[in-house]
Every structure is written in C-alpha cells, then in structure tokens.
Coordinates of C-alpha atoms and ligand atoms in Angstrom, one line a residue:
X50 CA 87.1 -59.8 44.4
X51 CA 87.1 -60.1 48.6
X52 CA 84.7 -62.8 49.9
X53 CA 84.0 -63.2 53.4
X54 CA 82.2 -66.7 53.8
X55 CA 80.4 -68.2 56.6
X56 CA 80.8 -71.9 56.9
X57 CA 78.1 -73.9 58.9
X58 CA 78.8 -77.6 58.5
X59 CA 76.3 -78.7 60.9
X60 CA 75.5 -82.7 61.5
X61 CA 75.8 -86.1 59.9
X62 CA 77.7 -85.8 56.7
X63 CA 77.5 -82.2 56.9
X64 CA 81.3 -81.6 57.9
X65 CA 82.6 -84.1 55.5
X66 CA 80.9 -82.3 52.5
X67 CA 81.7 -79.1 53.7
X68 CA 85.3 -79.7 53.8
X69 CA 85.0 -80.6 50.1
X70 CA 83.0 -77.3 49.3
X71 CA 85.7 -75.2 50.8
X72 CA 88.4 -76.9 49.1
X73 CA 86.8 -76.2 45.8
X74 CA 86.2 -72.7 46.9
X75 CA 90.0 -72.4 47.8
X76 CA 91.0 -73.9 44.2
X77 CA 88.8 -71.6 42.5
X78 CA 89.8 -68.3 44.2
X79 CA 93.4 -69.3 43.8
X80 CA 92.8 -69.7 40.2
X81 CA 90.8 -66.4 39.5
X82 CA 92.9 -64.4 41.9
X83 CA 90.2 -63.7 44.7
X84 CA 90.7 -63.3 48.3
X85 CA 88.7 -65.7 50.4
X86 CA 88.4 -65.8 54.3
X87 CA 86.1 -68.0 56.5
X88 CA 84.5 -67.9 59.8
X89 CA 82.9 -71.1 61.0
X90 CA 79.6 -71.3 63.0
X91 CA 77.9 -74.1 64.7
X92 CA 74.2 -74.9 64.0
X93 CA 71.8 -78.0 64.3
X94 CA 72.2 -81.0 66.7
X95 CA 75.8 -80.2 67.0
X96 CA 74.9 -76.7 68.4
X97 CA 72.0 -78.0 70.5
X98 CA 74.7 -80.4 72.3
X99 CA 77.2 -77.6 72.5
X100 CA 75.1 -74.5 73.6
X101 CA 71.5 -75.7 73.7
X102 CA 70.5 -73.7 70.7
X103 CA 70.3 -75.0 67.0
X104 CA 71.0 -71.5 65.9
X105 CA 73.0 -69.6 68.4
X106 CA 73.3 -65.6 68.2
X107 CA 76.8 -66.0 67.5
X108 CA 76.3 -68.1 64.4
X109 CA 73.6 -65.3 63.2
X110 CA 76.2 -62.7 63.7
X111 CA 78.7 -64.8 61.7
X112 CA 76.2 -65.2 58.9
X113 CA 75.1 -61.8 59.1
X114 CA 78.8 -60.3 58.7
X115 CA 79.5 -62.6 55.8
X116 CA 79.0 -62.2 52.0
X117 CA 77.7 -65.5 51.8
X118 CA 76.9 -68.7 53.8
X119 CA 78.1 -72.0 52.7
X120 CA 75.6 -74.4 54.7
X121 CA 75.8 -78.2 54.7
X122 CA 73.1 -80.0 56.7
X123 CA 71.3 -80.4 60.2
X124 CA 69.5 -83.3 61.6
X125 CA 70.0 -86.1 64.1
X126 CA 68.0 -89.4 64.7
X127 CA 67.9 -88.9 68.3
X128 CA 65.4 -86.2 67.7
X129 CA 63.3 -87.7 64.8
X130 CA 61.4 -90.2 66.8
X131 CA 60.8 -88.0 69.8
X132 CA 57.8 -85.6 68.9
X133 CA 57.7 -84.2 72.4
X134 CA 61.4 -82.8 72.1
X135 CA 61.5 -79.3 73.0
X136 CA 64.2 -78.2 70.6
X137 CA 65.1 -79.8 67.3
X138 CA 68.2 -79.3 64.7
X139 CA 65.7 -78.4 62.0
X140 CA 64.6 -75.2 63.8
X141 CA 68.0 -74.0 63.6
X142 CA 67.6 -74.2 59.5
X143 CA 64.1 -72.5 60.0
X144 CA 65.6 -69.7 62.3
X145 CA 68.4 -69.2 59.9
X146 CA 66.2 -68.6 57.0
X147 CA 63.7 -66.4 58.9
X148 CA 66.4 -64.1 60.8
X149 CA 68.3 -63.8 57.3
X150 CA 65.0 -63.0 55.4
X151 CA 65.8 -65.7 53.0
X152 CA 62.4 -65.9 51.3
X153 CA 63.4 -67.3 47.7
X154 CA 64.7 -70.7 47.6
X155 CA 66.1 -71.5 44.2
X156 CA 66.4 -75.2 43.5
X157 CA 67.6 -76.3 40.1
X158 CA 66.6 -79.7 38.8
X159 CA 69.0 -80.8 36.1
X160 CA 70.0 -84.2 34.6
X161 CA 73.6 -85.5 34.0
X162 CA 73.9 -87.4 30.6
X163 CA 76.0 -90.1 32.1
X164 CA 73.7 -90.6 34.9
X165 CA 70.3 -90.8 33.1
X166 CA 69.9 -94.5 33.7
X167 CA 70.3 -93.7 37.5
X168 CA 66.6 -92.0 37.5
X169 CA 64.0 -94.3 38.4
X170 CA 62.2 -92.7 35.4
X171 CA 62.8 -93.9 32.0
X172 CA 65.9 -92.2 30.4
X173 CA 63.9 -91.1 27.5
X174 CA 61.7 -88.9 29.7
X175 CA 64.2 -87.4 31.9
X176 CA 66.8 -86.6 29.2
X177 CA 66.9 -82.8 28.7
X178 CA 65.0 -82.0 31.9
X179 CA 66.2 -78.9 33.1
X180 CA 64.0 -76.6 35.4
X181 CA 64.0 -74.3 38.5
X182 CA 61.7 -74.8 41.4
X183 CA 61.4 -71.4 43.1
X184 CA 60.3 -72.2 46.7
X185 CA 59.0 -69.6 49.2
X186 CA 60.9 -70.4 52.3
X187 CA 60.0 -68.0 54.9
X188 CA 56.1 -68.2 55.1
X189 CA 53.1 -70.5 54.9
X190 CA 52.5 -73.6 57.3
X191 CA 56.3 -73.5 58.3
X192 CA 56.0 -70.1 60.2
X193 CA 52.3 -69.7 60.6
X194 CA 50.6 -69.9 63.9
X195 CA 50.7 -73.5 65.5
X196 CA 49.0 -75.2 68.3
X197 CA 49.5 -78.8 69.7
X198 CA 47.9 -80.5 72.7
X199 CA 47.0 -84.0 73.0
X200 CA 43.8 -84.0 71.2
X201 CA 44.1 -81.2 68.6
X202 CA 47.0 -79.6 66.6
X203 CA 47.1 -77.1 63.7
X204 CA 49.6 -75.1 61.4
X205 CA 48.4 -72.0 59.7
X206 CA 49.1 -71.6 56.1
X207 CA 49.1 -67.7 56.0
X208 CA 50.5 -65.7 53.2
X209 CA 50.4 -61.8 52.9
X210 CA 50.3 -60.1 49.7
X211 CA 53.9 -58.5 49.9
X212 CA 55.1 -62.1 50.6
X213 CA 53.4 -63.3 47.7
X214 CA 54.4 -60.5 45.4
X215 CA 58.0 -60.8 46.0
X216 CA 58.4 -64.4 45.3
X217 CA 56.4 -64.3 42.3
X218 CA 58.5 -61.4 41.1
X219 CA 61.6 -63.7 41.5
X220 CA 59.7 -66.3 39.5
X221 CA 58.9 -64.1 36.6
X222 CA 62.4 -62.7 36.5
X223 CA 64.0 -66.2 36.3
X224 CA 61.7 -67.0 33.5
X225 CA 62.8 -64.1 31.7
X226 CA 66.3 -65.1 31.9
X227 CA 65.4 -68.6 30.8
X228 CA 63.1 -70.3 28.4
X229 CA 60.1 -67.7 29.4
X230 CA 57.8 -70.3 30.8
X231 CA 56.7 -69.9 34.5
X232 CA 54.3 -72.4 36.1
X233 CA 52.4 -71.1 39.2
X234 CA 52.0 -74.2 41.5
X235 CA 49.0 -73.9 43.9
X236 CA 46.0 -75.7 45.2
X237 CA 43.5 -72.9 44.4
X238 CA 40.6 -75.3 44.1
X239 CA 40.6 -75.9 47.7
X240 CA 42.9 -73.4 49.7
X241 CA 42.0 -69.8 50.3
X242 CA 45.9 -69.0 50.4
X243 CA 46.3 -70.5 46.9
X244 CA 43.5 -68.4 45.5
X245 CA 45.3 -65.4 46.5
X246 CA 48.7 -66.6 45.2
X247 CA 46.7 -67.3 41.7
X248 CA 44.9 -63.8 41.9
X249 CA 48.1 -61.8 42.5
X250 CA 49.9 -64.0 39.7
X251 CA 47.2 -63.1 37.2
X252 CA 47.7 -59.4 38.2
X253 CA 51.3 -59.7 37.6
X254 CA 51.4 -61.6 34.5
X255 CA 50.6 -58.8 32.1
X256 CA 53.8 -57.1 33.1
X257 CA 55.8 -59.9 31.8
X258 CA 54.2 -60.3 28.3
X259 CA 57.0 -62.4 27.0
X260 CA 56.5 -64.9 29.8
X261 CA 54.0 -67.6 29.0
X262 CA 52.4 -68.3 32.5
X263 CA 50.4 -71.4 33.4
X264 CA 48.7 -72.4 36.6
X265 CA 48.9 -75.9 38.0
X266 CA 47.3 -77.6 41.0
X267 CA 50.0 -79.1 43.1
X268 CA 48.7 -82.7 42.8
X269 CA 48.7 -82.5 39.1
X270 CA 52.3 -80.6 39.1
X271 CA 53.5 -83.9 41.3
X272 CA 52.3 -86.0 38.5
X273 CA 53.3 -84.0 35.5
X274 CA 56.9 -83.8 36.9
X275 CA 57.6 -87.5 36.6
X276 CA 55.1 -87.8 33.4
X277 CA 56.8 -85.1 31.4
X278 CA 59.6 -83.2 33.4
X279 CA 60.8 -81.5 30.3
X280 CA 57.6 -79.5 30.5
X281 CA 58.7 -77.5 33.3
X282 CA 61.1 -74.4 33.0
X283 CA 60.5 -72.2 36.2
X284 CA 58.0 -73.4 38.7
X285 CA 57.1 -71.0 41.5
X286 CA 55.3 -72.3 44.8
X287 CA 54.7 -71.8 48.4
X288 CA 57.2 -73.3 51.1
X289 CA 55.4 -76.6 51.8
X290 CA 54.5 -77.5 48.1
X291 CA 58.2 -76.6 47.1
X292 CA 59.6 -78.6 49.9
X293 CA 57.8 -81.9 48.7
X294 CA 58.2 -81.2 45.1
X295 CA 62.0 -80.7 45.2
X296 CA 62.7 -84.1 46.9
X297 CA 60.5 -85.5 44.0
X298 CA 62.7 -83.6 41.6
X299 CA 65.7 -85.1 43.0
X300 CA 64.7 -88.5 41.7
X301 CA 64.8 -87.0 38.0
X302 CA 68.5 -86.4 38.4
X303 CA 69.2 -89.7 39.8
X304 CA 70.8 -89.0 43.4
X305 CA 69.8 -86.5 46.0
X306 CA 73.2 -86.0 46.4
X307 CA 73.8 -84.0 43.1
X308 CA 71.3 -81.1 43.7
X309 CA 72.4 -77.6 45.1
X310 CA 70.2 -74.6 46.1
X311 CA 70.5 -71.0 46.6
X312 CA 68.2 -69.3 49.4
X313 CA 68.2 -65.5 48.8
X314 CA 66.2 -62.6 50.1
X315 CA 67.1 -59.5 52.6
X316 CA 70.3 -60.3 53.9
X317 CA 73.2 -62.7 53.4
X318 CA 72.5 -65.4 50.9
X319 CA 72.9 -69.1 51.8
X320 CA 74.0 -72.0 49.6
X321 CA 73.1 -75.4 50.3
X322 CA 72.6 -79.0 49.1
X323 CA 68.9 -79.8 49.1
X324 CA 69.7 -83.2 50.7
X325 CA 69.7 -83.8 54.5
X326 CA 72.4 -84.7 56.9
X327 CA 72.2 -88.6 56.2
X328 CA 73.3 -89.6 59.8
X329 CA 73.8 -93.3 58.7
X330 CA 76.7 -92.3 56.3
X331 CA 78.4 -90.1 59.1
X332 CA 82.2 -90.6 59.0
X333 CA 82.1 -93.3 56.3
X334 CA 83.6 -91.2 53.6
X335 CA 80.7 -92.3 51.2
X336 CA 78.4 -89.2 50.9
X337 CA 78.4 -87.4 47.5
X338 CA 80.0 -84.1 47.9
X339 CA 78.7 -82.7 44.4
X340 CA 75.5 -81.1 45.6
X341 CA 77.6 -79.2 48.2
X342 CA 80.3 -78.3 45.4
X343 CA 77.5 -77.3 42.9
X344 CA 76.1 -75.1 45.9
X345 CA 79.6 -73.4 45.7
X346 CA 79.1 -72.7 42.0
X347 CA 75.8 -71.1 42.5
X348 CA 77.6 -68.9 45.2
X349 CA 80.0 -67.8 42.6
X350 CA 77.2 -67.0 40.1
X351 CA 75.3 -65.2 42.5
X352 CA 78.3 -62.5 42.6
X353 CA 78.3 -62.7 38.8
X354 CA 81.5 -64.6 38.8
X355 CA 80.0 -66.7 36.0
X356 CA 83.5 -68.2 34.8
X357 CA 84.3 -69.5 38.1
X358 CA 80.9 -71.0 38.4
X359 CA 81.3 -72.5 34.8
X360 CA 84.6 -74.2 35.7
X361 CA 83.3 -76.0 38.7
X362 CA 80.4 -77.2 36.8
X363 CA 82.8 -78.4 34.0
X364 CA 84.9 -80.2 36.6
X365 CA 81.8 -82.0 38.2
X366 CA 80.7 -83.1 34.6
X367 CA 84.4 -84.5 34.0
X368 CA 84.3 -86.3 37.3
X369 CA 81.2 -88.1 36.5
X370 CA 82.1 -88.8 32.9
X371 CA 85.4 -90.4 34.0
X372 CA 83.6 -92.4 36.6
X373 CA 85.0 -90.7 39.4
X374 CA 81.9 -91.2 41.5
X375 CA 80.7 -91.9 44.9
X376 CA 79.0 -95.5 45.6
X377 CA 75.4 -94.6 44.9
X378 CA 76.1 -93.6 41.4
X379 CA 78.9 -95.8 40.4
X380 CA 78.6 -98.1 37.3
X381 CA 78.5 -101.8 38.1
X382 CA 81.7 -103.0 39.1
X383 CA 83.2 -99.5 38.8
X384 CA 85.7 -98.3 41.3
X385 CA 83.9 -96.6 44.3
X386 CA 85.6 -93.3 45.2
X387 CA 84.9 -91.6 48.5
X388 CA 83.7 -88.2 49.3
X389 CA 87.2 -86.9 49.7
X390 CA 88.3 -88.7 46.6
X391 CA 85.8 -87.1 44.4
X392 CA 86.5 -83.8 45.9
X393 CA 90.1 -84.0 45.4
X394 CA 89.6 -84.9 41.9
X395 CA 87.4 -82.1 41.1
X396 CA 90.0 -79.8 42.9
X397 CA 92.8 -81.1 40.7
X398 CA 90.8 -80.6 37.7
X399 CA 90.1 -76.8 38.7
X400 CA 93.7 -76.4 39.5
X401 CA 95.0 -77.8 36.3
X402 CA 92.3 -76.4 33.9
Ligands
IPM140 C1 64.5 -78.7 53.1 C2 64.4 -79.6 54.1 C3 64.0 -79.0 55.4 C4 62.6 -78.3 55.1 C5 64.0 -79.6 56.8 C6 65.3 -80.3 57.1 C7 63.3 -78.5 57.9 O1 63.5 -80.7 54.0 O2 65.5 -77.9 53.1 O3 63.9 -79.2 52.0 O4 61.6 -78.9 55.3 O5 62.8 -77.1 54.5
MG141 MG1 62.8 -80.9 52.0

C-alpha cells in the first residue's frame, strides 16, 4: 500500500516522540512492503513563533492531502498563565479538528499486565479493564458561541441532531464489534443538550438490538470508572465530558504516556497520543514514546492493516515485559531507558520479528 503521512510534531516533547513514531512506521512499512512518504507541517506554539498562527493554511493543506496525520502535542507554558493571550497553541489543535471535520475521537483505555501496580487504583480493580471512550470532538462548549468581558463570560454547549446522530452511530458500531455494551454518558438531569442526546440515543438503540445500551450521568460515570472500570465496554459522550473522563481513564493504565487515540470524521484522520506537550521534559529524552507508537498502530488498523498494528502492539508489550521502560513506569532500581532507547528497542523488535 502507498501511504502519504503528514507529520505534525508540535511543541514540548512532541518532536522527540514524533521521531520514534516515524521510525516505527518506517520499520513496519519496510517489513510489510508498504511505500510510505512524509510531509512535515508546523503547528502549536512552534507555528505561532514562526508565522503567528497555530494551524497555518500550509499545514492544513499538508493534512488535507495526506492519507493520515501523525500528530504529537501542542502547548507551551508561556501561554498557560496568560488568560489575555490573543492566540494560543491549543487553538491550532481545535482548528485542525474542526477544519478536518474530525468529529469522532476514539480513546481506548487498556491495561498492561506488568504495569497494573502503576495505577493508583488497586490492581485487582483495574485488571482486565479494556474500554473505548468515543468522544465527540467538533461540537459542544469547545466550539459554541463564546463571550468574555471583565464581568461576564460564557460558552454555549450547543449540539444539533445530525451531530449527535453521527457520533452515536460511531458508538453503536464500535459496540457491535466489541462486547456489545454501550454506555451513553450525559448530564440529562440538568442539561437540555444532554436530554437531546439521550432522546436520540433512545431512538437509535432499537436499531442495534444486540447492543445493551445504558445511560449514565457523567458524575456517576466518573465514579464508576474508578470503582469498577471493567464495567465499561464502549462509552460515548460529548466533547467536554470526554476530555475530562479520558484523563481520568489514563490513571487506569498507570501512565498518560501509554494511551493513543484516533480522530476520524469527514477528512484525513489524525492519530495522536492523549497526553500533552509536557514542556518540562522537553529535550530530556525521558518522555514515554509508547502513546505515540500505539497511535501508529491505530493508524495501520484504520486502513485494515491489522497484522501491522498487531506487530506494533506485540513489540510494545515485549518492551514493557522486558523492563525497557521510561522512568515513570520503570521498576524500582530498574535501568531507566530514554525516549530514543525505548523507541529503538521497539523498532529492532519489529525488524527482527
Ligand atoms: C485533549 C486535550 C485538548 C482538549 C487540549 C490540548 C485543547 O486536553 O486532546 O484531550 O481539551 O481537547
Ligand atoms: Mg484532554
């Protein structure tokens, strides 16, 4: 297969983990005889510094023409504590999602047997947890009408029927391919937008009779996730709730550095870690490349290249089992491997497989 990939490395640890993702992609393509080519685009604080825009038109063009985007991270502390900044790196990420129509963000939460003890939750609770959070990504408060002056501010949480229907459809379809259990997460006891979500979900559920559909308020879902994470198979929710719940979900796995995601919709899909740019770690070769590398696995799987994806997953599992780990998940007194060393070990594993 010919693959044209846009690489958006962004800020902070982005470029370091991006390089590992590219190396893994090259190794897999070589092994399976795929032709891969790359185009690099700037985004985030890096692009603000260079051209004053966190998602320049040229980057959009590069993404639009590609088969897939491998994205890393954006964000820089110089913007974080300045609420009056006119332009922020995160706007680049939001612009990318909106302009590419990436309405469905798939965030798998899974555990790794050898890392169960790294979760702040009891190992017996998290063992076997394996669910998908399907987060709506181009609507809700993130994109609704906003207003801010010195005395008043608001964000509008607006959803239309077509927006809700298309994301619920993604949820039902994933549930069909998995354990056939869908949890619709909302706040229908308080929010009108949530009541419309629930109404539409109830209309659609009979079309998927094999799927057990249940409805859960977001506060309850947040509790259930840490009380009984194995309860969930597929959850589907609006943009803001999904943002919050997936950070919580990363604690089940034990490190934010382990979780990949896929954003799909109308145009080029984007594959990215769920973590941010961790500016404090920039250049230190300590960031975990696994979330980025598993994003590459999701990229292959998106194109039904499942053996390729499976080999990456096998290599990642082997690296963890062999204690080839970045510092935040290394065993006590274990050798600490850097971003590059973990990446290289995984590349070698794939090459020699
Ligand atoms: C995420 C991030 C982004 C979001 C930020 C960086 C804008 O937290 O992808 O979860 O809120 O969507
Ligand atoms: Mg987030």
